[in-house]
Tab-separated table of C-alpha atoms in Angstrom:
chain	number	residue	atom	x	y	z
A	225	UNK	CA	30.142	-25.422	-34.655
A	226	UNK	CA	28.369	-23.996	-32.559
A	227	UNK	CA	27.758	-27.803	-33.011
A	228	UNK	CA	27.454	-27.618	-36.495
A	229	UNK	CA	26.398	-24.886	-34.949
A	230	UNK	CA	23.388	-25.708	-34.084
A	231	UNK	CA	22.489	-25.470	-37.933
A	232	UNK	CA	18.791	-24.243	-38.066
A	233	UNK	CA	18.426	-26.277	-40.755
A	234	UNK	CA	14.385	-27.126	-40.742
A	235	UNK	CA	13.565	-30.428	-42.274
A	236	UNK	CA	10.124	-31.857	-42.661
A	237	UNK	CA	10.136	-35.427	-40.194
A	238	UNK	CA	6.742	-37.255	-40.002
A	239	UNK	CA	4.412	-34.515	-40.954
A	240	UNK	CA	6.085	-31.576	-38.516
A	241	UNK	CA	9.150	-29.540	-38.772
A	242	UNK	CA	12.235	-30.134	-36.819
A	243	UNK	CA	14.637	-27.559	-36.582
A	244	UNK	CA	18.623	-27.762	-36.936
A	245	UNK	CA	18.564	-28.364	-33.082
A	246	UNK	CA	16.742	-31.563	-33.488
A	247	UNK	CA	18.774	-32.073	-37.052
A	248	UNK	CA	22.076	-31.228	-36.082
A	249	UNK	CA	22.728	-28.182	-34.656
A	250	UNK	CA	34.152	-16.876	-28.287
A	251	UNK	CA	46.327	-6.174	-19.553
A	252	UNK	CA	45.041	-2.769	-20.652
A	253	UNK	CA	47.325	-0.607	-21.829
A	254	UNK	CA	47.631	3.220	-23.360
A	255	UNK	CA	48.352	2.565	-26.725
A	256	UNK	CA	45.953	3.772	-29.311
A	257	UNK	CA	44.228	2.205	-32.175
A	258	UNK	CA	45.908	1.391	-35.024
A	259	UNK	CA	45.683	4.869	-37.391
A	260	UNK	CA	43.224	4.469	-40.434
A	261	UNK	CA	45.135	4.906	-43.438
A	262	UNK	CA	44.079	7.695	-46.051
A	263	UNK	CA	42.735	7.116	-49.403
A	264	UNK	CA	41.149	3.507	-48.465
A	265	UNK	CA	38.031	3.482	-50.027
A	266	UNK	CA	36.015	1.560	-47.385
A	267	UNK	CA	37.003	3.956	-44.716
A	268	UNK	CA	34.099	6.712	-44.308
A	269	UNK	CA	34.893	9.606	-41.793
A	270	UNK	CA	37.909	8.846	-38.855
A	271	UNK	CA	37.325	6.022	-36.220
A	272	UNK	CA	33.873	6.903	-34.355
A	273	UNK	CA	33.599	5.238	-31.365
A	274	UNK	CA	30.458	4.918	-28.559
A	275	UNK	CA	30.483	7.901	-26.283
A	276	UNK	CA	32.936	7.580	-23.376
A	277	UNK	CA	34.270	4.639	-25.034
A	278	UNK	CA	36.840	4.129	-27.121
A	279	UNK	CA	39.592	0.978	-28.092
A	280	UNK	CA	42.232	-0.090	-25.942
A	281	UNK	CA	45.045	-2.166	-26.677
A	282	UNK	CA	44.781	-5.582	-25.096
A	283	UNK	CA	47.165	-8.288	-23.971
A	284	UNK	CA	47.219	-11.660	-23.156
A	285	UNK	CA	48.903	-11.691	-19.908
A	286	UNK	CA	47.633	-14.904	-17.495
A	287	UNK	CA	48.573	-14.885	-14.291
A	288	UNK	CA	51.219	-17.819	-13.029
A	289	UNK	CA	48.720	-18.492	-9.876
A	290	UNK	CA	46.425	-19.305	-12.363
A	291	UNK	CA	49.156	-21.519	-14.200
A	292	UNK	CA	49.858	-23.083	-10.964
A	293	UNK	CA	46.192	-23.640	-10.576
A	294	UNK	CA	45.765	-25.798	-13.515
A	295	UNK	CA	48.533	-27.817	-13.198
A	296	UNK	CA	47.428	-29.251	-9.607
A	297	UNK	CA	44.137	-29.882	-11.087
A	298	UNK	CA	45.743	-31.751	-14.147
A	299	UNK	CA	47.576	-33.699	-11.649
A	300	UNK	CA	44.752	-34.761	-9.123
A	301	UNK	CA	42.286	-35.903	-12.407
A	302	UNK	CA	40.415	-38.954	-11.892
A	303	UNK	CA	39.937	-40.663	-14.564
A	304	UNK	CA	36.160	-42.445	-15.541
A	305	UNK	CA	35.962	-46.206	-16.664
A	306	UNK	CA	35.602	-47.260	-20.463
A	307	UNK	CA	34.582	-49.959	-22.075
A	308	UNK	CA	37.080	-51.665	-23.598
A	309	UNK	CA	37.906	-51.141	-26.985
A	310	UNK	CA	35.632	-48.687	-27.007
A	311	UNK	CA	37.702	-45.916	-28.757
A	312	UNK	CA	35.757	-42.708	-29.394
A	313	UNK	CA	32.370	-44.820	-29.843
A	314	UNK	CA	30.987	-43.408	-26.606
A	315	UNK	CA	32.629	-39.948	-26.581
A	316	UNK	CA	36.382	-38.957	-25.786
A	317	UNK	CA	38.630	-41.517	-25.676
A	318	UNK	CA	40.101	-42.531	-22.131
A	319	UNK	CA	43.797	-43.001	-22.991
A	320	UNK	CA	44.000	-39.754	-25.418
A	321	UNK	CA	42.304	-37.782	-23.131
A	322	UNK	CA	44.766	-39.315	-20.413
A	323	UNK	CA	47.556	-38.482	-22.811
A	324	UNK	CA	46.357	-35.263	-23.441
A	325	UNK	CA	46.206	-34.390	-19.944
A	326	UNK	CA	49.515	-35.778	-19.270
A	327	UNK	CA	51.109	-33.461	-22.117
A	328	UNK	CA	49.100	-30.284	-20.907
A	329	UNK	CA	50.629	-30.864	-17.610
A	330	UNK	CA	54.633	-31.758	-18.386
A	331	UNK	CA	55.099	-30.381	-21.325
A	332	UNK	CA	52.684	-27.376	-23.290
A	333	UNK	CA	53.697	-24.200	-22.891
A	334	UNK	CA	51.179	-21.512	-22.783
A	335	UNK	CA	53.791	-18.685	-21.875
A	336	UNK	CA	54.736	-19.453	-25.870
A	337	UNK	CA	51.757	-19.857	-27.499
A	338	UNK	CA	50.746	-16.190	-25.130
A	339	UNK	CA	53.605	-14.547	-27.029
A	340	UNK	CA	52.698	-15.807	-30.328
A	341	UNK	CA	48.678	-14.449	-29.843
A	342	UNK	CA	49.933	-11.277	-28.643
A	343	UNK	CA	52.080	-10.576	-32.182
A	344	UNK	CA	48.588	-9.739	-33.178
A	345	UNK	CA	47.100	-6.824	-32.378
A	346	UNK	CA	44.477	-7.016	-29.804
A	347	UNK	CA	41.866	-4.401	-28.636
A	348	UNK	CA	38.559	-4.313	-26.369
A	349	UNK	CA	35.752	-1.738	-26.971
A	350	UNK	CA	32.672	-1.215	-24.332
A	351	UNK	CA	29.946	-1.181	-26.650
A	352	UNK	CA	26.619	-0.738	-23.878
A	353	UNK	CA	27.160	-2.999	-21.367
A	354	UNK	CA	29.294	-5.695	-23.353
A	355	UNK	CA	33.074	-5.569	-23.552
A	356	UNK	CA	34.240	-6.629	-26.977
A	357	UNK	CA	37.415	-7.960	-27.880
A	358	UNK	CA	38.935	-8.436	-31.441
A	359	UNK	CA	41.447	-8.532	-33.426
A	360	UNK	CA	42.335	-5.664	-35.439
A	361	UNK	CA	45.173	-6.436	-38.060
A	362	UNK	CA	45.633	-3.852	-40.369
A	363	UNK	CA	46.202	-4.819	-44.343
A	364	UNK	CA	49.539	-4.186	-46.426
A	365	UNK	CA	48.459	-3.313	-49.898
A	366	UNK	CA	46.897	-0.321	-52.236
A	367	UNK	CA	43.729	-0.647	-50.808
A	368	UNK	CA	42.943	-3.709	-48.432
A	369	UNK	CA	39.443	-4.363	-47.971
A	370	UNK	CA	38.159	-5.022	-44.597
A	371	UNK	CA	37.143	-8.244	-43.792
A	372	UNK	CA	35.021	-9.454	-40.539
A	373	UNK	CA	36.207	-12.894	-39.343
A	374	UNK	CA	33.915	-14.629	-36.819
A	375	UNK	CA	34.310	-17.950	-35.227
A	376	UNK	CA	32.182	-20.256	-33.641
A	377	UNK	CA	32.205	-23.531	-30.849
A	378	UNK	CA	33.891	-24.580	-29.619
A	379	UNK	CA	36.171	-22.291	-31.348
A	380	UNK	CA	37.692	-18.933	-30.922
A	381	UNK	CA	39.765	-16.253	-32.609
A	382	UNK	CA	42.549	-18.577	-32.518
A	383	UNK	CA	40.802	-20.412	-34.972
A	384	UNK	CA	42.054	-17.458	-37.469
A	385	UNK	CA	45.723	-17.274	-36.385
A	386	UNK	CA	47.165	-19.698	-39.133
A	387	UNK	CA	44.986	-17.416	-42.160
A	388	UNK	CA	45.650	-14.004	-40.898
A	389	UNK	CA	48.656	-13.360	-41.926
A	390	UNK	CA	47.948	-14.128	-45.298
A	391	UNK	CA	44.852	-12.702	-46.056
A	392	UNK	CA	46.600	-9.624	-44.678
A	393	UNK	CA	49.316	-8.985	-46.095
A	394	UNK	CA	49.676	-11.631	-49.104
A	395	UNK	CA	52.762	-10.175	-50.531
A	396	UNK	CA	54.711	-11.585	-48.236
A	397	UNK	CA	53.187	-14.981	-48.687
A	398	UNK	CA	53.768	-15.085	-52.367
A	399	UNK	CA	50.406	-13.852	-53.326
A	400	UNK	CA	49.190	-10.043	-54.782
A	401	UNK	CA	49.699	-7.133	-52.740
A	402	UNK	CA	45.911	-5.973	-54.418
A	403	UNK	CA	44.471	-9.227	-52.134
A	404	UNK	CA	44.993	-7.353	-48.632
A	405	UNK	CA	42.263	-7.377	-46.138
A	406	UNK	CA	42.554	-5.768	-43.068
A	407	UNK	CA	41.444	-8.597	-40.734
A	408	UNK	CA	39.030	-7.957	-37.864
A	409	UNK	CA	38.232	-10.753	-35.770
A	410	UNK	CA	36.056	-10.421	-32.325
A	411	UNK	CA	35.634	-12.826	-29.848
A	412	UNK	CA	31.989	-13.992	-29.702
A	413	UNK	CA	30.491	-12.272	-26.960
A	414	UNK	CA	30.209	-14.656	-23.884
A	415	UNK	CA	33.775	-16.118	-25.503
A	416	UNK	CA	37.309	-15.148	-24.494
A	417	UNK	CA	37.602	-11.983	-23.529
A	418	UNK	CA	34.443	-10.377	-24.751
A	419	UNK	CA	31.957	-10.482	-21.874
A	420	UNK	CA	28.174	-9.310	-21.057
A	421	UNK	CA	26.539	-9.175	-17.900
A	422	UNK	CA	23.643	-11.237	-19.678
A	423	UNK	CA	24.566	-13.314	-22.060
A	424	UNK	CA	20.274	-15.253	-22.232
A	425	UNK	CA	19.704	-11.664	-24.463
A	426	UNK	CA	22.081	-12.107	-27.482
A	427	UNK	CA	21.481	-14.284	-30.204
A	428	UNK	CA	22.387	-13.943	-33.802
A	429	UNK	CA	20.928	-10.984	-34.827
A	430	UNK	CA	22.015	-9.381	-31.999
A	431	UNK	CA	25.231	-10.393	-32.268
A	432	UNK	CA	25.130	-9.460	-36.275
A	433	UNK	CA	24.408	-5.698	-35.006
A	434	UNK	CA	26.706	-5.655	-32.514
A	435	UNK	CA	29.295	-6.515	-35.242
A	436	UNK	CA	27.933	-4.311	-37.934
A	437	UNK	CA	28.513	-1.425	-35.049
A	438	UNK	CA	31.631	-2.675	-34.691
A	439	UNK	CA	32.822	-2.233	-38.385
A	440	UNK	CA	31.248	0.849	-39.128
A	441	UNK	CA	30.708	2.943	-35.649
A	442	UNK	CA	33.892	2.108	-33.488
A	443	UNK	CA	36.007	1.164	-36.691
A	444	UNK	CA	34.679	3.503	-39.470
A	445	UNK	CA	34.118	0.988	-42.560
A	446	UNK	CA	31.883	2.167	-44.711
A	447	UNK	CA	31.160	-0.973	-46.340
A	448	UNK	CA	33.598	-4.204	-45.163
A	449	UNK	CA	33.056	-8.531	-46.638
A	450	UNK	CA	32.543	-10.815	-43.577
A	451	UNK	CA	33.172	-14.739	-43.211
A	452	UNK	CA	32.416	-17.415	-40.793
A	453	UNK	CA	32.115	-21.076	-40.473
A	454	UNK	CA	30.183	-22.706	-37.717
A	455	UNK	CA	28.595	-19.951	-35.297
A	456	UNK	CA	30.307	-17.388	-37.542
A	457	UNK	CA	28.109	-18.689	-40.491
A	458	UNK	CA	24.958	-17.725	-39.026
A	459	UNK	CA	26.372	-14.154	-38.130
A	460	UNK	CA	27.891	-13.653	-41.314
A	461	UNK	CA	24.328	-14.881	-42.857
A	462	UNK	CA	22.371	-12.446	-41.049
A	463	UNK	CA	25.012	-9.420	-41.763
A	464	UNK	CA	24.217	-10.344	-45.381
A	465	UNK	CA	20.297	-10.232	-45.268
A	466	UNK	CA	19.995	-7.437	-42.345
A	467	UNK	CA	23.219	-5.350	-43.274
A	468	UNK	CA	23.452	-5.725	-47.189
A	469	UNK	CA	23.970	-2.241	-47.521
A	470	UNK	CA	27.471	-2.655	-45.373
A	471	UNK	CA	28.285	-5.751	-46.645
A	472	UNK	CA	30.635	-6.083	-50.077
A	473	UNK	CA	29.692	-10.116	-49.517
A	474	UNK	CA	29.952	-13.081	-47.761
A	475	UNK	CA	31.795	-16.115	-47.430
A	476	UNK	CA	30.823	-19.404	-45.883
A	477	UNK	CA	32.334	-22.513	-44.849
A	478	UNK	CA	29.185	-24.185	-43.555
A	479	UNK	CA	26.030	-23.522	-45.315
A	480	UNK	CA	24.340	-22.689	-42.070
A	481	UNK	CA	20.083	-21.869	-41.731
A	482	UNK	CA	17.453	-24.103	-44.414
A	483	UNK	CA	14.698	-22.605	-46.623
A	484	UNK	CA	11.805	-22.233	-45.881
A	485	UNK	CA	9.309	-25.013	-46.073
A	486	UNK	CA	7.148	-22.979	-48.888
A	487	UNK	CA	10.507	-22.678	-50.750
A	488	UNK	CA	11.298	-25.906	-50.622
A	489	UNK	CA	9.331	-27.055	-54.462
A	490	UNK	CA	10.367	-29.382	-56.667
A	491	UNK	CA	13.627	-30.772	-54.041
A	492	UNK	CA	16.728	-32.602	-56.317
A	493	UNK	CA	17.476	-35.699	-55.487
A	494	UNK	CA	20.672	-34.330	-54.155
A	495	UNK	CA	18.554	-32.441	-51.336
A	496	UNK	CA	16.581	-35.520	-50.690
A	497	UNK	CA	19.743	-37.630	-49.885
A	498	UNK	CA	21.307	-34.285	-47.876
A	499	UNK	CA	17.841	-34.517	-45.759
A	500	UNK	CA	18.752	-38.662	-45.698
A	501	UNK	CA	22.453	-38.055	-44.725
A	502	UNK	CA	21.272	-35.767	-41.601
A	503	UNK	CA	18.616	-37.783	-40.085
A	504	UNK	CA	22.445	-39.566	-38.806
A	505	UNK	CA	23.280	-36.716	-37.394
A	506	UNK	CA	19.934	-36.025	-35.598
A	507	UNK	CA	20.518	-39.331	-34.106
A	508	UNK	CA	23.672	-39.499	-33.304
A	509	UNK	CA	25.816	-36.152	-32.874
A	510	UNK	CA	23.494	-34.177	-31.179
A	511	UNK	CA	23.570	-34.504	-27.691
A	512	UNK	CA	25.897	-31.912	-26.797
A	513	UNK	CA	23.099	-29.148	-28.367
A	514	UNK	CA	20.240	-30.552	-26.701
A	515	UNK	CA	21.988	-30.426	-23.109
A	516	UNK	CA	23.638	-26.823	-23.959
A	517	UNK	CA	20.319	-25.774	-25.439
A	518	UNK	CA	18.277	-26.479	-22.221
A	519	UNK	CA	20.427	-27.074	-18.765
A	520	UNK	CA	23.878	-25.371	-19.706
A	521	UNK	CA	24.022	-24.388	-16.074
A	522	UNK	CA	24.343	-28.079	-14.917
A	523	UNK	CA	26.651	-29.005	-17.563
A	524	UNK	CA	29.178	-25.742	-16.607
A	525	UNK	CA	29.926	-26.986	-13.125
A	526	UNK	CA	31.829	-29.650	-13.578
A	527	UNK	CA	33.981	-27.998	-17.088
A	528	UNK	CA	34.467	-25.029	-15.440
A	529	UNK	CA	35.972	-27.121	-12.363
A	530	UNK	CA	37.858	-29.640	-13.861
A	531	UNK	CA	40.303	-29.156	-17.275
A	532	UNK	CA	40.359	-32.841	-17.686
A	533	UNK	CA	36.672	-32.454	-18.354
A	534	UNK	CA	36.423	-29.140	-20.780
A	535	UNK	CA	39.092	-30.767	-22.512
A	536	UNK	CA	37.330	-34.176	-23.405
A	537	UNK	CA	34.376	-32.037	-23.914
A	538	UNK	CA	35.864	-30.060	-26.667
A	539	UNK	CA	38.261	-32.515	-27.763
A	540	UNK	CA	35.493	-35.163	-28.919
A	541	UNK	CA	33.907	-32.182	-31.210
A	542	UNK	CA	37.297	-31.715	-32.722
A	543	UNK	CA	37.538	-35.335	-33.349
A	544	UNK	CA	34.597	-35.906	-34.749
A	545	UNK	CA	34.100	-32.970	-36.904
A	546	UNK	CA	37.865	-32.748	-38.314
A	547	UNK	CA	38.141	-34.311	-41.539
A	548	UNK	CA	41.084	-36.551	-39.849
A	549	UNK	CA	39.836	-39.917	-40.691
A	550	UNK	CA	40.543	-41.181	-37.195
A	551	UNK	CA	43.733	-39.898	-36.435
A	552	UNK	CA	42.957	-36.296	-35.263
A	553	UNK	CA	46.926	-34.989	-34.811
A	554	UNK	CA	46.919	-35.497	-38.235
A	555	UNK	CA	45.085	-32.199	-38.343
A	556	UNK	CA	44.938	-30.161	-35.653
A	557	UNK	CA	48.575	-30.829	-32.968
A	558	UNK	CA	48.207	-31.066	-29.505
A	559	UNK	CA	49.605	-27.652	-28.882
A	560	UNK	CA	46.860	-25.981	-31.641
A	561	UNK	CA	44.215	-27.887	-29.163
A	562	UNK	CA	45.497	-27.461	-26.111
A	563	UNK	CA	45.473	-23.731	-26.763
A	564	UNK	CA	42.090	-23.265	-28.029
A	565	UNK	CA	41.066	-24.895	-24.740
A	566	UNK	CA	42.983	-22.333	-22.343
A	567	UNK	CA	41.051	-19.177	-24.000
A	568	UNK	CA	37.769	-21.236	-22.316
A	569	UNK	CA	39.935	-21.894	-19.419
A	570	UNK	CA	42.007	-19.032	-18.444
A	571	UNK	CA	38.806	-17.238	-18.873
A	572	UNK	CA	36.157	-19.145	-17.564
A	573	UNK	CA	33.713	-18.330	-20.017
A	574	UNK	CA	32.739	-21.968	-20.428
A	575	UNK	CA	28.928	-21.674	-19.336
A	576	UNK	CA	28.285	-18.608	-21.318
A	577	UNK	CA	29.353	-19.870	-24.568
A	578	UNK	CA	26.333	-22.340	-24.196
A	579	UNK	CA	23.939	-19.981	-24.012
A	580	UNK	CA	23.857	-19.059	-27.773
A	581	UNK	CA	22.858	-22.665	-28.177
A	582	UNK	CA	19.762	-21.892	-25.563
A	583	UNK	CA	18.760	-18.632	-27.158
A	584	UNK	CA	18.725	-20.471	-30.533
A	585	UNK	CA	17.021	-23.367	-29.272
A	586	UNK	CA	14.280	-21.156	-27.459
A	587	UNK	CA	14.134	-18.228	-29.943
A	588	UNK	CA	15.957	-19.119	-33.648
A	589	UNK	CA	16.244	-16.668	-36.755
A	590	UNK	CA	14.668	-18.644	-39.291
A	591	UNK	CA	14.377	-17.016	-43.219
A	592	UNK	CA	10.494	-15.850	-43.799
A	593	UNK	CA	8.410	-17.341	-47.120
A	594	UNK	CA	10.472	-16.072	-50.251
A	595	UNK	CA	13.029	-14.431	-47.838
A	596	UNK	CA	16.613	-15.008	-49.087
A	597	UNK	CA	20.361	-13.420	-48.336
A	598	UNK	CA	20.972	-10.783	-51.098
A	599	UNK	CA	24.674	-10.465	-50.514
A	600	UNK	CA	26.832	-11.446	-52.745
A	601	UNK	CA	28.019	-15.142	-51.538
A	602	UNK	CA	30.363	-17.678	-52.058
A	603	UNK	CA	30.632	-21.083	-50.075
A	604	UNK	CA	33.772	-23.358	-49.874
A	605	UNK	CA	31.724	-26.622	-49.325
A	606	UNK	CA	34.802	-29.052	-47.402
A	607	UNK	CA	33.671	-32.973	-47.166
A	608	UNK	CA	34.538	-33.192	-43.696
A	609	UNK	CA	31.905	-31.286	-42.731
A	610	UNK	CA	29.337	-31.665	-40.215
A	611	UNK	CA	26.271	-31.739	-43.020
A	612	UNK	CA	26.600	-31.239	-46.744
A	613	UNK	CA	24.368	-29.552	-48.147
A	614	UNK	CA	24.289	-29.811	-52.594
A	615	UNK	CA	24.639	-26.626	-54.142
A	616	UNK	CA	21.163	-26.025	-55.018
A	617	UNK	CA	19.867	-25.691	-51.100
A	618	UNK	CA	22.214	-22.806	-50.803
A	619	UNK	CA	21.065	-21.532	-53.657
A	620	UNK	CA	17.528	-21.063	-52.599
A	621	UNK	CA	18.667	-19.049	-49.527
A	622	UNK	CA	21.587	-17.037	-51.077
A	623	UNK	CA	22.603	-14.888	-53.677
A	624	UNK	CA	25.128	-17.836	-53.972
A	625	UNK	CA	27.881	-16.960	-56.785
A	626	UNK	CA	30.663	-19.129	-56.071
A	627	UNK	CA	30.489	-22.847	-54.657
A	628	UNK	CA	34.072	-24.507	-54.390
A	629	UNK	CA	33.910	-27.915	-53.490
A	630	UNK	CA	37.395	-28.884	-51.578
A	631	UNK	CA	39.206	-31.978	-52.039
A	632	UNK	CA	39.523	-31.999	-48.382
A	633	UNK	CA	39.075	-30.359	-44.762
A	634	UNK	CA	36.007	-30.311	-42.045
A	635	UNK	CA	34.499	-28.126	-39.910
A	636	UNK	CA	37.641	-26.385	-38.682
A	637	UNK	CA	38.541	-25.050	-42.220
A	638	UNK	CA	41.128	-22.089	-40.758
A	639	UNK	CA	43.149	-24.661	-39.314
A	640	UNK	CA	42.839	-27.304	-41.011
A	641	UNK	CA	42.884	-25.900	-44.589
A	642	UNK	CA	44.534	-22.500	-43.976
A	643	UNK	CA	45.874	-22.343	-47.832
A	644	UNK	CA	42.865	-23.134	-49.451
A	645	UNK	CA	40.591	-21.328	-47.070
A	646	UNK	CA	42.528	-18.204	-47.984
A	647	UNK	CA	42.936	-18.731	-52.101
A	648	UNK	CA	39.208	-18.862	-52.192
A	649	UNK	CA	38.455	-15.951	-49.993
A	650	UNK	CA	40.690	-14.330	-52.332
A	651	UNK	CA	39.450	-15.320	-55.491
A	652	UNK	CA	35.397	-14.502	-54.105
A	653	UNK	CA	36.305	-11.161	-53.298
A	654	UNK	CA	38.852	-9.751	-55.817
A	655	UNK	CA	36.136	-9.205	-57.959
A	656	UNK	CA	33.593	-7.525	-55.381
A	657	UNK	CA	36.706	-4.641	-54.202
């Protein structure tokens, strides 16, 4: 999540606030952007883009040197000590991640999983001084409605790669032709392939205006629904309160931000026990945030050096927060894994994908007295998730009108729950077109 994403859930702890950081917790070439389509009614104008800037068709093409690279590194890994029988008490297992390694090595094949990405179509944009990169899948239907995906850590857009095809074009899946989005889905700047020179500057709202530029300056939506889980919850929260008059609505897969304490009257007894529940995870789960929050510079070194270390680094998080009861190739395969960890590799962008975690520590959006997201929302609450928050806390922060509780999933809900992630973005927003 961005570690749970660095929730900035605020709970009241011995007479001071602690914040979700103490609680819990992204080849050129000349083809052109896709046309826009005449007579959608969430286009306004043609595509507007920044001057002497416009959208360039991108594609995943890694070098084999770099191939080669990795491979002699997988090879001369040395392994730490564990404790025996320790399992995944301590962090990442020793003889999965020595498995894990051993597969990466012999037998994954990114040349593959490159070809399958690059079905999709890719741009990159130089908004300022950041290059952006996203997905841009255009919608089959009468009218798709455009629909912001954004990920979080330590994800990336090929979080989305298993739902995008449906929520695109949904006739082909079985479902109504009248249920097309047209899917755009960056890479968190500092993530992937979206860079900036200065990645200490951007936080969420930033990040929420670079998106809503996105969408309606370089892409030309007039108005466009967003969704998010992790990282991508706190974006797709602040599009709703700062850029309601863009946004059709949002959905959520983590309830991400807390009320404020002068909101907070009168607390169920199902917010009491959520409060409970996360003093765990304050305890226990949060290490990674506190070291990305203050000395990701230290921490970089050594995952940016060695792949047997960024992959038990990220590896652990997908353990722990899939709702895999133990077993986590029950959810997400090898291959799914193994290739969410190259887009860090391949592009080195290990280190700055910490440093949202140190501008939130250091500088967080937090919701004002009385302040609440007016956007039309819906949350699909999954019980793997990091923390659970009841209905009712969402409620005091959003214009919450749908809550679907899941029979099952975690905190990787596009992969692990691609069906039912998708029927209930659906359903939310087939009423807001």
């Amino acid at each position: 999540m961005p570690s749970l994403s660095a929730c900035l859930f605020v709970f009241p702890v011995a007479g001071k606030e602690i914040s979700a950081f103490q609680i819990v917790h992204s080849t050129l070439s000349n083809r052109q952007d896709q046309p826009i389509r005449r007579g959608n009614p969430y286009i306004e104008g043609g595509l507007a883009v920044s001057p002497g800037s416009k959208p360039e068709r991108f594609v995943f093409a890694v070098e084999e040197a770099v191939l080669e690279d990795l491979r002699r590194r997988l090879a001369a890994t040395r392994l730490p000590d564990e404790i025996p029988g320790a399992g995944w008490q301590y962090g990442a297992e020793r003889s999965y991640v020595k498995e894990l390694i051993d597969y990466w090595r012999r037998d994954y094949d990114w040349r593959a999983r490159e070809a399958s990405l690059n079905r999709l179509d890719h741009y990159r944009v130089r908004m300022e001084d950041i290059t952006l990169h996203y997905i841009h899948q255009p919608g089959v239907g009468p009218a798709p409605l455009p629909l912001l995906l954004t990920h979080g850590w330590p994800g990336s857009i090929f979080e989305f790669t298993k739902i995008i095809g449906p929520l695109t074009d949904p006739g082909r899946y079985g479902g109504d032709p009248k249920d097309a989005f047209t899917v755009v889905a960056p890479s968190l700047p500092g993530y992937g392939f979206s860079h900036s020179p200065d990645q200490r500057r951007l936080g969420i709202e930033e990040i929420a205006d670079l998106f809503a530029r996105l969408m309606s300056d370089v892409l030309g939506f007039q108005r466009f629904a967003a969704q998010g889980g992790d990282w991508g919850s706190f974006v797709t929260a602040r599009l709703g309160f700062a850029h309601s008059d863009k946004t059709v609505g949002i959905h959520l897969n983590m309830v991400p931000l807390a009320p404020h304490p002068r909101d907070r009257a009168d607390l169920s007894d199902a917010e009491k026990a959520f409060i409970e529940e996360s003093k765990y995870f304050l305890a226990e789960e949060t290490g990674y945030q506190w070291i990305q929050g203050t000395k990701p510079q230290t921490l970089a070194y050594g995952l940016n050096d060695s792949p047997a270390g960024l992959a038990a680094w990220i590896t652990e998080k997908f353990q722990t927060w899939t709702d895999c009861h133990g077993d986590l190739e029950d959810r997400i395969t090898k291959d799914e894994l193994l290739t969410n960890i190259m887009i860090y590799w391949v592009t080195g962008t290990i280190n700055s994908s910490f440093y949202l975690y140190h501008r939130l520590k250091h500088r967080p959006w937090r919701l004002g007295p009385g302040e609440r997201i007016e956007a039309p929302t819906a949350v699909a609450a999954f019980p793997g998730e990091i923390l659970r928050p009841p209905k009712e806390w969402a409620a005091r922060m959003f214009n919450l009108k749908r809550w679907t509780a899941m029979p099952q999933g975690g905190h990787f809900a596009a992969l692990e729950e691609p069906e039912a992630l998708v029927e209930d973005i659906r359903a939310f927003f087939r009423d807001l077109r």
